[in-house]
Amino acid sequence: MRNSPAPQAAFHLLIRPARDYSDRRTVELEKAVLAVTSIKVPFNRPSFVGQELRWVTDAIERGQLSGDGHFTQLCNQQIKETTGARAALLTHSCTAALEMAAILCNLEPGDEVIMPSFTFVSTANAVVLRGAVPVFVDIDPLTLNIDPARVSAAVTGKTRAIIAVHYAGFPADMDALAEIALAHDLVLIEDAAQAYGSTYKGRPAGSLGDMAAFSFHETKNIISGEGGALTLTRPDLVDRAEIIREKGTNRSRFFRGQVDKYTWVDIGSSFLPGELIAAFLHGQLEMEPEIRRRRCGQFDRYMAAFADLAAEGAVALPVIPAQTTGNGHMFYLRLPDQQRRDALISYLKERGIIAPFHYVPLHSAPAGLKYGRAAGDLPVTDNTSDCLLRLPMFYSLGDQIEEVISAVTAFFRSGGR
Ligand SMILES: *Cc1c(COP(=O)(O)O)cnc(C)c1O
């Protein structure tokens, strides 16, 4: 990647599995891309774990490509079992699931929803699209999850909901947040985009609030390209969620034979993916325990490899929140300042290893300033955004993890601190 930025198209060629190359020109192009970019270890590589193509072929043979067929039902059932939620509904993305959650909250213009600033834009957009105001609070300096004390202090008469983000797949302190939600009659939503398969006090992510949004984007653990799900724990929300997802119609009830025709009954949109996506996802969900096991192994390897650097104060390692288990979604390091963080990113990039920084805070982003509001100052968010970098972690990483570890170690041993 040296001085010439790799074009997006070239990057996608690079990460395609080799068996997909059918003609020589493509192979030559890939070689050229590798030469130009010199990427040795990408940050992420979409995983193919076994039966995805078989189930996609099966979906085609079944003759239904639109949504809510055989494979969508299988996926909904698998997600329900893993999350322990009362209902799971496949969506196009976590973004779509968050938008459904915001509709289910009955947000009105001027209502407020408390969330971390250290998150992806979709958490805030979902709220803004309803005319409501995202209220950004700081994160806990150890876990990087939303700080319940800050949430408590940010509640006003207009607050309607709290969205907790499970950063790096480790659940936020949901009991503390549930207590605040109960005291002020607020809806509690999990942005569990990164947390499929994680637990908090023995309970799975997806069952820890009123509703939860998951992502199956190709950068997450379980993938279908683009994809997501909304899970619900409250029985009173299930019917309406089905209606919102089916363009505001009661088509789901119609399919189950509960009404004899379907009609427009509420607001909604098209939030459901087609069967090809669901078929691919089914192949991934079948392998979820194995994917999680392998990624958690990578997480543990990084933790052990950098223990000495952490003891010397050169880096800070992830702090696993009490009574949680992760899913090996992400491994990050925090450096003492931005200058050294940026130097490490460049050092790794020169050696063909892609280790990006993460969220740019939402509270100070142009749209955050326009549509949202910061509750107090957010020093931990600002500092974390400046000092954190993420290391490569994906299903097929294999022994390349040792190259990453060697390069990071060499940076510090050669005086890069
Ligand atoms: C990835 C992610 C999203 C968005 O997921 P999509 O499926 O791409 O819409 C939302 N929130 C968080 C915290 C994420 O990590």
Short mmCIF file of C-alpha atoms and ligand atoms in Angstrom, two decimals:
data_model
loop_
_atom_site.label_atom_id
_atom_site.label_comp_id
_atom_site.label_asym_id
_atom_site.label_seq_id
_atom_site.Cartn_x
_atom_site.Cartn_y
_atom_site.Cartn_z
CA MET A 1 0.00 0.00 0.00
CA ARG A 2 3.10 2.21 0.35
CA ASN A 3 2.42 5.54 -1.28
CA SER A 4 -0.29 4.52 -3.72
CA PRO A 5 -3.68 4.04 -2.10
CA ALA A 6 -5.16 0.69 -3.14
CA PRO A 7 -8.37 1.24 -5.09
CA GLN A 8 -11.38 -0.39 -3.46
CA ALA A 9 -11.96 -2.70 -6.42
CA ALA A 10 -8.41 -3.96 -6.29
CA PHE A 11 -8.70 -4.61 -2.58
CA HIS A 12 -11.77 -6.74 -3.10
CA LEU A 13 -9.94 -8.79 -5.71
CA LEU A 14 -7.16 -9.29 -3.24
CA ILE A 15 -9.31 -10.79 -0.53
CA ARG A 16 -11.26 -13.15 -2.78
CA PRO A 17 -10.47 -16.80 -2.10
CA ALA A 18 -8.08 -18.21 -4.69
CA ARG A 19 -10.47 -20.94 -5.86
CA ASP A 20 -12.78 -18.28 -7.26
CA TYR A 21 -10.30 -17.26 -9.95
CA SER A 22 -11.50 -18.80 -13.15
CA ASP A 23 -9.36 -17.03 -15.72
CA ARG A 24 -5.69 -16.23 -15.97
CA ARG A 25 -6.16 -12.51 -16.38
CA THR A 26 -7.74 -12.30 -12.94
CA VAL A 27 -4.84 -14.18 -11.38
CA GLU A 28 -2.38 -11.83 -13.07
CA LEU A 29 -4.35 -8.85 -11.89
CA GLU A 30 -4.21 -10.17 -8.35
CA LYS A 31 -0.43 -10.51 -8.58
CA ALA A 32 -0.22 -6.94 -9.83
CA VAL A 33 -2.41 -5.74 -6.98
CA LEU A 34 -0.25 -7.58 -4.44
CA ALA A 35 2.87 -6.01 -5.91
CA VAL A 36 1.39 -2.52 -5.76
CA THR A 37 -0.18 -2.82 -2.33
CA SER A 38 2.32 -5.17 -0.64
CA ILE A 39 -0.39 -6.24 1.76
CA LYS A 40 0.78 -9.36 3.53
CA VAL A 41 -1.75 -9.51 6.34
CA PRO A 42 -5.05 -7.74 5.67
CA PHE A 43 -7.07 -6.49 8.62
CA ASN A 44 -10.00 -8.71 7.70
CA ARG A 45 -10.68 -11.47 5.21
CA PRO A 46 -14.26 -12.69 4.74
CA SER A 47 -14.46 -16.29 5.90
CA PHE A 48 -15.96 -19.25 4.07
CA VAL A 49 -16.47 -21.97 6.61
CA GLY A 50 -18.01 -24.91 4.79
CA GLN A 51 -21.55 -25.33 3.54
CA GLU A 52 -22.45 -21.81 2.37
CA LEU A 53 -22.48 -22.65 -1.36
CA ARG A 54 -24.41 -25.86 -0.78
CA TRP A 55 -27.19 -23.97 0.99
CA VAL A 56 -27.23 -21.20 -1.65
CA THR A 57 -27.65 -23.87 -4.34
CA ASP A 58 -30.39 -25.47 -2.24
CA ALA A 59 -32.18 -22.12 -1.98
CA ILE A 60 -32.12 -21.73 -5.77
CA GLU A 61 -33.48 -25.26 -6.23
CA ARG A 62 -36.29 -24.55 -3.78
CA GLY A 63 -37.43 -21.79 -6.11
CA GLN A 64 -38.02 -18.98 -3.60
CA LEU A 65 -35.51 -16.14 -3.64
CA SER A 66 -37.59 -13.51 -1.84
CA GLY A 67 -37.46 -13.32 1.95
CA ASP A 68 -38.99 -15.32 4.79
CA GLY A 69 -38.62 -18.72 3.14
CA HIS A 70 -37.01 -21.93 4.39
CA PHE A 71 -33.55 -20.49 5.14
CA THR A 72 -34.77 -17.31 6.79
CA GLN A 73 -36.80 -19.46 9.17
CA LEU A 74 -33.77 -21.66 9.89
CA CYS A 75 -31.61 -18.60 10.61
CA ASN A 76 -34.25 -16.98 12.82
CA GLN A 77 -34.43 -20.22 14.82
CA GLN A 78 -30.62 -20.49 15.11
CA ILE A 79 -30.35 -16.87 16.25
CA LYS A 80 -33.17 -17.35 18.76
CA GLU A 81 -31.39 -20.34 20.27
CA THR A 82 -27.98 -18.63 20.48
CA THR A 83 -29.30 -15.37 21.91
CA GLY A 84 -32.03 -16.76 24.13
CA ALA A 85 -34.36 -14.05 22.82
CA ARG A 86 -38.10 -14.57 22.40
CA ALA A 87 -37.98 -13.75 18.69
CA ALA A 88 -35.32 -13.15 16.05
CA LEU A 89 -35.97 -11.44 12.73
CA LEU A 90 -33.41 -11.43 9.94
CA THR A 91 -32.71 -7.99 8.44
CA HIS A 92 -30.54 -6.49 5.69
CA SER A 93 -28.06 -5.17 8.22
CA CYS A 94 -27.55 -4.11 11.81
CA THR A 95 -28.34 -0.61 10.55
CA ALA A 96 -31.79 -1.84 9.44
CA ALA A 97 -32.33 -3.62 12.76
CA LEU A 98 -31.47 -0.42 14.65
CA GLU A 99 -33.93 1.53 12.48
CA MET A 100 -36.63 -1.02 13.31
CA ALA A 101 -35.76 -0.69 17.01
CA ALA A 102 -36.11 3.09 16.79
CA ILE A 103 -39.57 2.73 15.17
CA LEU A 104 -40.57 0.24 17.90
CA CYS A 105 -39.61 2.84 20.53
CA ASN A 106 -42.28 5.23 19.17
CA LEU A 107 -39.73 8.05 19.19
CA GLU A 108 -41.14 11.48 18.51
CA PRO A 109 -39.34 14.63 17.39
CA GLY A 110 -37.34 16.07 20.28
CA ASP A 111 -37.19 12.79 22.22
CA GLU A 112 -33.72 11.85 23.43
CA VAL A 113 -31.81 8.58 23.24
CA ILE A 114 -28.65 8.12 25.28
CA MET A 115 -25.75 6.29 23.59
CA PRO A 116 -21.95 6.26 23.51
CA SER A 117 -20.17 8.63 21.14
CA PHE A 118 -17.60 5.88 20.57
CA THR A 119 -19.71 3.83 18.15
CA PHE A 120 -20.60 3.37 14.50
CA VAL A 121 -22.78 6.01 12.84
CA SER A 122 -25.77 3.66 12.49
CA THR A 123 -26.47 3.74 16.23
CA ALA A 124 -27.12 7.48 15.99
CA ASN A 125 -28.66 7.61 12.50
CA ALA A 126 -31.49 5.26 13.50
CA VAL A 127 -32.58 7.76 16.14
CA VAL A 128 -32.09 10.86 13.98
CA LEU A 129 -34.22 9.32 11.21
CA ARG A 130 -37.16 9.37 13.69
CA GLY A 131 -36.56 13.05 14.44
CA ALA A 132 -35.13 12.24 17.85
CA VAL A 133 -31.86 13.47 19.37
CA PRO A 134 -28.87 11.23 20.12
CA VAL A 135 -27.36 12.25 23.46
CA PHE A 136 -23.73 11.19 23.54
CA VAL A 137 -22.06 10.10 26.78
CA ASP A 138 -18.55 9.00 27.58
CA ILE A 139 -17.30 5.42 27.85
CA ASP A 140 -15.66 3.60 30.73
CA PRO A 141 -11.86 3.97 30.45
CA LEU A 142 -11.26 0.29 31.19
CA THR A 143 -13.92 -1.55 29.18
CA LEU A 144 -14.61 1.13 26.51
CA ASN A 145 -18.32 0.41 26.97
CA ILE A 146 -20.94 3.04 27.84
CA ASP A 147 -20.47 4.32 31.40
CA PRO A 148 -23.68 3.78 33.44
CA ALA A 149 -22.84 6.72 35.76
CA ARG A 150 -22.70 9.02 32.71
CA VAL A 151 -25.98 7.58 31.46
CA SER A 152 -27.64 8.27 34.80
CA ALA A 153 -26.42 11.87 34.77
CA ALA A 154 -27.68 12.42 31.18
CA VAL A 155 -31.31 11.39 31.76
CA THR A 156 -33.83 14.22 31.24
CA GLY A 157 -37.62 14.40 30.98
CA LYS A 158 -37.24 13.80 27.22
CA THR A 159 -35.16 10.62 27.46
CA ARG A 160 -36.93 7.61 25.93
CA ALA A 161 -34.24 4.97 25.44
CA ILE A 162 -30.66 3.87 26.06
CA ILE A 163 -28.57 2.15 23.39
CA ALA A 164 -25.64 0.17 24.78
CA VAL A 165 -22.88 -0.86 22.37
CA HIS A 166 -20.97 -4.06 23.21
CA TYR A 167 -17.55 -2.84 22.12
CA ALA A 168 -15.19 -5.48 20.71
CA GLY A 169 -17.92 -8.02 21.46
CA PHE A 170 -17.76 -7.63 25.26
CA PRO A 171 -21.19 -6.81 26.73
CA ALA A 172 -21.74 -3.49 28.47
CA ASP A 173 -22.79 -3.40 32.13
CA MET A 174 -26.39 -4.28 31.35
CA ASP A 175 -27.63 -4.74 34.94
CA ALA A 176 -26.63 -1.19 35.84
CA LEU A 177 -28.26 0.11 32.64
CA ALA A 178 -31.42 -1.95 33.22
CA GLU A 179 -31.75 -0.37 36.66
CA ILE A 180 -31.60 3.13 35.14
CA ALA A 181 -34.05 2.13 32.41
CA LEU A 182 -36.49 0.76 34.97
CA ALA A 183 -36.26 3.83 37.20
CA HIS A 184 -37.04 6.21 34.30
CA ASP A 185 -39.27 3.98 32.15
CA LEU A 186 -36.78 3.82 29.25
CA VAL A 187 -36.41 1.24 26.50
CA LEU A 188 -33.07 -0.58 26.69
CA ILE A 189 -31.52 -1.53 23.34
CA GLU A 190 -28.35 -3.52 22.70
CA ASP A 191 -26.26 -2.56 19.69
CA ALA A 192 -24.87 -6.09 19.65
CA ALA A 193 -23.42 -5.73 16.13
CA GLN A 194 -20.09 -7.13 17.34
CA ALA A 195 -21.32 -9.43 20.09
CA TYR A 196 -22.91 -12.50 18.50
CA GLY A 197 -22.18 -15.41 20.87
CA SER A 198 -20.94 -13.28 23.79
CA THR A 199 -22.39 -13.50 27.31
CA TYR A 200 -22.97 -11.31 30.37
CA LYS A 201 -23.44 -13.05 33.74
CA GLY A 202 -24.14 -16.25 31.86
CA ARG A 203 -26.85 -14.68 29.68
CA PRO A 204 -26.25 -14.27 25.94
CA ALA A 205 -26.06 -10.92 24.15
CA GLY A 206 -29.42 -10.41 22.49
CA SER A 207 -31.35 -11.27 25.65
CA LEU A 208 -29.97 -8.49 27.87
CA GLY A 209 -32.33 -5.62 27.03
CA ASP A 210 -35.73 -5.09 25.38
CA MET A 211 -34.27 -5.57 21.92
CA ALA A 212 -30.92 -6.08 20.24
CA ALA A 213 -29.43 -5.45 16.81
CA PHE A 214 -26.82 -7.80 15.31
CA SER A 215 -24.63 -7.44 12.23
CA PHE A 216 -23.58 -10.10 9.74
CA HIS A 217 -21.51 -7.65 7.67
CA GLU A 218 -18.39 -9.24 6.21
CA THR A 219 -16.21 -7.55 8.84
CA LYS A 220 -18.05 -9.28 11.71
CA ASN A 221 -17.64 -12.84 13.06
CA ILE A 222 -20.63 -14.42 11.30
CA ILE A 223 -21.15 -13.04 7.81
CA SER A 224 -23.51 -12.89 4.86
CA GLY A 225 -21.88 -9.94 3.07
CA GLU A 226 -24.43 -7.49 4.33
CA GLY A 227 -26.85 -8.83 6.92
CA GLY A 228 -28.26 -8.45 10.39
CA ALA A 229 -31.00 -9.39 12.82
CA LEU A 230 -33.27 -7.83 15.39
CA THR A 231 -33.93 -9.87 18.51
CA LEU A 232 -36.73 -9.15 20.96
CA THR A 233 -37.20 -10.24 24.54
CA ARG A 234 -40.63 -8.67 25.13
CA PRO A 235 -43.61 -10.60 23.75
CA ASP A 236 -45.61 -7.39 23.28
CA LEU A 237 -43.14 -6.13 20.65
CA VAL A 238 -43.03 -9.19 18.39
CA ASP A 239 -46.17 -8.68 16.30
CA ARG A 240 -45.41 -5.04 15.61
CA ALA A 241 -41.77 -5.80 14.73
CA GLU A 242 -42.98 -8.31 12.11
CA ILE A 243 -45.31 -5.68 10.66
CA ILE A 244 -42.64 -2.95 10.53
CA ARG A 245 -40.26 -5.37 8.80
CA GLU A 246 -42.89 -6.28 6.16
CA LYS A 247 -43.57 -2.74 4.88
CA GLY A 248 -46.18 -2.05 7.53
CA THR A 249 -48.37 -4.99 6.53
CA ASN A 250 -49.60 -8.00 8.47
CA ARG A 251 -48.20 -10.34 5.83
CA SER A 252 -46.39 -12.50 8.43
CA ARG A 253 -49.71 -13.29 10.11
CA PHE A 254 -51.21 -13.99 6.70
CA PHE A 255 -48.42 -16.51 5.92
CA ARG A 256 -49.17 -18.27 9.18
CA GLY A 257 -52.86 -18.41 8.29
CA GLN A 258 -53.83 -16.10 11.17
CA VAL A 259 -55.63 -13.62 8.89
CA ASP A 260 -57.26 -14.35 5.50
CA LYS A 261 -55.79 -11.38 3.65
CA TYR A 262 -52.97 -9.00 4.36
CA THR A 263 -53.16 -5.25 4.37
CA TRP A 264 -51.42 -2.03 5.39
CA VAL A 265 -51.76 -1.67 9.17
CA ASP A 266 -48.80 0.45 10.40
CA ILE A 267 -45.68 2.28 9.23
CA GLY A 268 -42.81 0.11 8.05
CA SER A 269 -40.33 -0.59 5.31
CA SER A 270 -38.64 -3.53 3.59
CA PHE A 271 -36.20 -4.75 6.21
CA LEU A 272 -36.01 -8.43 5.20
CA PRO A 273 -33.21 -10.03 3.18
CA GLY A 274 -33.78 -12.53 0.37
CA GLU A 275 -33.28 -16.27 0.68
CA LEU A 276 -29.82 -16.32 -0.99
CA ILE A 277 -28.44 -14.20 1.84
CA ALA A 278 -30.22 -16.33 4.44
CA ALA A 279 -28.91 -19.55 2.86
CA PHE A 280 -25.32 -18.30 3.00
CA LEU A 281 -25.85 -17.12 6.57
CA HIS A 282 -27.26 -20.50 7.60
CA GLY A 283 -23.95 -22.10 6.59
CA GLN A 284 -22.12 -19.62 8.82
CA LEU A 285 -24.47 -19.90 11.80
CA GLU A 286 -24.00 -23.69 11.78
CA MET A 287 -20.30 -23.06 12.36
CA GLU A 288 -20.71 -20.31 14.97
CA PRO A 289 -19.15 -22.19 17.91
CA GLU A 290 -16.10 -23.12 15.82
CA ILE A 291 -15.70 -19.58 14.46
CA ARG A 292 -15.92 -18.18 17.98
CA ARG A 293 -13.49 -20.79 19.35
CA ARG A 294 -10.90 -19.99 16.71
CA ARG A 295 -11.20 -16.22 17.08
CA CYS A 296 -11.07 -16.41 20.89
CA GLY A 297 -7.86 -18.43 20.47
CA GLN A 298 -6.40 -15.56 18.42
CA PHE A 299 -7.53 -13.05 21.07
CA ASP A 300 -5.81 -15.11 23.81
CA ARG A 301 -2.64 -15.45 21.73
CA TYR A 302 -2.41 -11.66 21.29
CA MET A 303 -3.10 -11.10 25.01
CA ALA A 304 -0.28 -13.47 26.03
CA ALA A 305 2.14 -12.14 23.40
CA PHE A 306 1.83 -8.53 24.56
CA ALA A 307 1.69 -9.14 28.32
CA ASP A 308 5.29 -7.99 28.78
CA LEU A 309 4.78 -4.80 26.75
CA ALA A 310 1.69 -4.09 28.86
CA ALA A 311 3.61 -4.69 32.10
CA GLU A 312 6.21 -2.15 30.91
CA GLY A 313 3.46 0.38 30.18
CA ALA A 314 4.20 0.49 26.44
CA VAL A 315 0.65 -0.56 25.56
CA ALA A 316 -2.68 -1.13 27.30
CA LEU A 317 -4.43 -4.41 26.55
CA PRO A 318 -8.21 -4.90 26.36
CA VAL A 319 -9.83 -5.18 29.80
CA ILE A 320 -12.42 -7.93 29.84
CA PRO A 321 -15.48 -6.61 31.68
CA ALA A 322 -16.39 -8.53 34.84
CA GLN A 323 -18.68 -11.52 34.37
CA THR A 324 -18.61 -11.41 30.58
CA THR A 325 -17.32 -13.76 27.92
CA GLY A 326 -16.32 -12.41 24.52
CA ASN A 327 -16.55 -13.89 21.03
CA GLY A 328 -13.10 -12.96 19.75
CA HIS A 329 -14.52 -10.21 17.59
CA MET A 330 -11.66 -7.75 17.83
CA PHE A 331 -8.23 -7.26 19.34
CA TYR A 332 -6.99 -3.76 20.00
CA LEU A 333 -4.02 -2.05 21.63
CA ARG A 334 -3.96 1.39 23.20
CA LEU A 335 -0.77 3.43 23.07
CA PRO A 336 0.19 6.28 25.40
CA ASP A 337 -0.45 8.96 22.75
CA GLN A 338 -1.63 9.53 19.19
CA GLN A 339 1.84 10.11 17.80
CA ARG A 340 3.05 6.68 18.86
CA ARG A 341 -0.23 5.05 17.76
CA ASP A 342 0.13 6.58 14.29
CA ALA A 343 3.79 5.56 14.16
CA LEU A 344 2.86 1.95 14.91
CA ILE A 345 0.15 1.96 12.22
CA SER A 346 2.69 3.25 9.67
CA TYR A 347 5.37 0.82 10.82
CA LEU A 348 3.02 -2.13 10.36
CA LYS A 349 1.76 -0.84 7.03
CA GLU A 350 5.31 -0.62 5.71
CA ARG A 351 5.61 -4.31 6.56
CA GLY A 352 2.36 -5.17 4.79
CA ILE A 353 0.22 -5.48 7.92
CA ILE A 354 -3.02 -3.55 8.07
CA ALA A 355 -3.90 -2.36 11.59
CA PRO A 356 -6.47 0.43 11.43
CA PHE A 357 -7.64 2.86 14.10
CA HIS A 358 -11.33 2.78 14.97
CA TYR A 359 -14.26 5.12 15.60
CA VAL A 360 -14.00 8.83 15.07
CA PRO A 361 -16.19 10.22 17.90
CA LEU A 362 -19.76 11.01 16.85
CA HIS A 363 -20.33 13.92 19.23
CA SER A 364 -17.81 16.12 17.39
CA ALA A 365 -18.56 14.84 13.85
CA PRO A 366 -20.40 17.31 11.56
CA ALA A 367 -23.70 15.38 11.74
CA GLY A 368 -23.23 14.74 15.46
CA LEU A 369 -23.00 18.48 16.08
CA LYS A 370 -26.02 19.13 13.87
CA TYR A 371 -28.38 16.39 15.07
CA GLY A 372 -27.06 15.31 18.46
CA ARG A 373 -25.86 16.66 21.75
CA ALA A 374 -22.96 15.75 24.02
CA ALA A 375 -23.81 15.25 27.70
CA GLY A 376 -20.82 16.76 29.43
CA ASP A 377 -17.33 16.33 28.02
CA LEU A 378 -16.08 13.03 26.66
CA PRO A 379 -12.35 12.80 27.41
CA VAL A 380 -12.17 9.00 27.37
CA THR A 381 -13.86 8.85 23.96
CA ASP A 382 -11.50 11.44 22.49
CA ASN A 383 -8.43 9.82 23.98
CA THR A 384 -9.42 6.29 22.93
CA SER A 385 -10.13 7.40 19.39
CA ASP A 386 -6.63 8.94 19.21
CA CYS A 387 -4.67 6.12 20.84
CA LEU A 388 -6.31 2.82 19.79
CA LEU A 389 -5.46 0.54 16.88
CA ARG A 390 -6.90 -2.83 15.90
CA LEU A 391 -4.84 -5.85 14.84
CA PRO A 392 -5.73 -8.35 12.09
CA MET A 393 -8.20 -10.96 13.32
CA PHE A 394 -10.18 -13.29 11.07
CA TYR A 395 -11.10 -16.95 10.75
CA SER A 396 -8.34 -17.85 8.28
CA LEU A 397 -5.57 -15.77 9.91
CA GLY A 398 -3.65 -18.90 10.98
CA ASP A 399 0.09 -18.59 11.57
CA GLN A 400 0.14 -15.08 10.14
CA ILE A 401 -0.76 -13.96 13.65
CA GLU A 402 2.90 -14.62 14.57
CA GLU A 403 4.04 -12.17 11.86
CA VAL A 404 1.80 -9.51 13.36
CA ILE A 405 3.09 -10.21 16.87
CA SER A 406 6.72 -10.11 15.70
CA ALA A 407 6.21 -6.82 13.89
CA VAL A 408 4.48 -5.13 16.83
CA THR A 409 7.15 -6.39 19.21
CA ALA A 410 9.94 -5.24 16.86
CA PHE A 411 8.42 -1.74 16.75
CA PHE A 412 8.75 -1.37 20.50
CA ARG A 413 12.11 -3.14 20.77
CA SER A 414 13.52 -0.80 18.13
CA GLY A 415 12.65 2.18 20.27
CA GLY A 416 9.22 3.07 18.86
CA ARG A 417 7.91 4.36 22.14
C1 LIG B 1 -20.86 -2.95 12.28
C2 LIG B 1 -21.63 -2.14 13.25
C3 LIG B 1 -22.88 -1.57 12.90
C4 LIG B 1 -23.45 -1.63 11.50
O1 LIG B 1 -23.66 -2.91 11.03
P1 LIG B 1 -24.22 -3.11 9.53
O2 LIG B 1 -24.65 -4.55 9.53
O3 LIG B 1 -23.07 -2.85 8.61
O4 LIG B 1 -25.34 -2.18 9.33
C5 LIG B 1 -23.58 -0.89 13.87
N1 LIG B 1 -23.10 -0.75 15.12
C6 LIG B 1 -21.91 -1.26 15.48
C7 LIG B 1 -21.44 -1.09 16.89
C8 LIG B 1 -21.12 -1.97 14.55
O5 LIG B 1 -19.94 -2.46 14.92
#
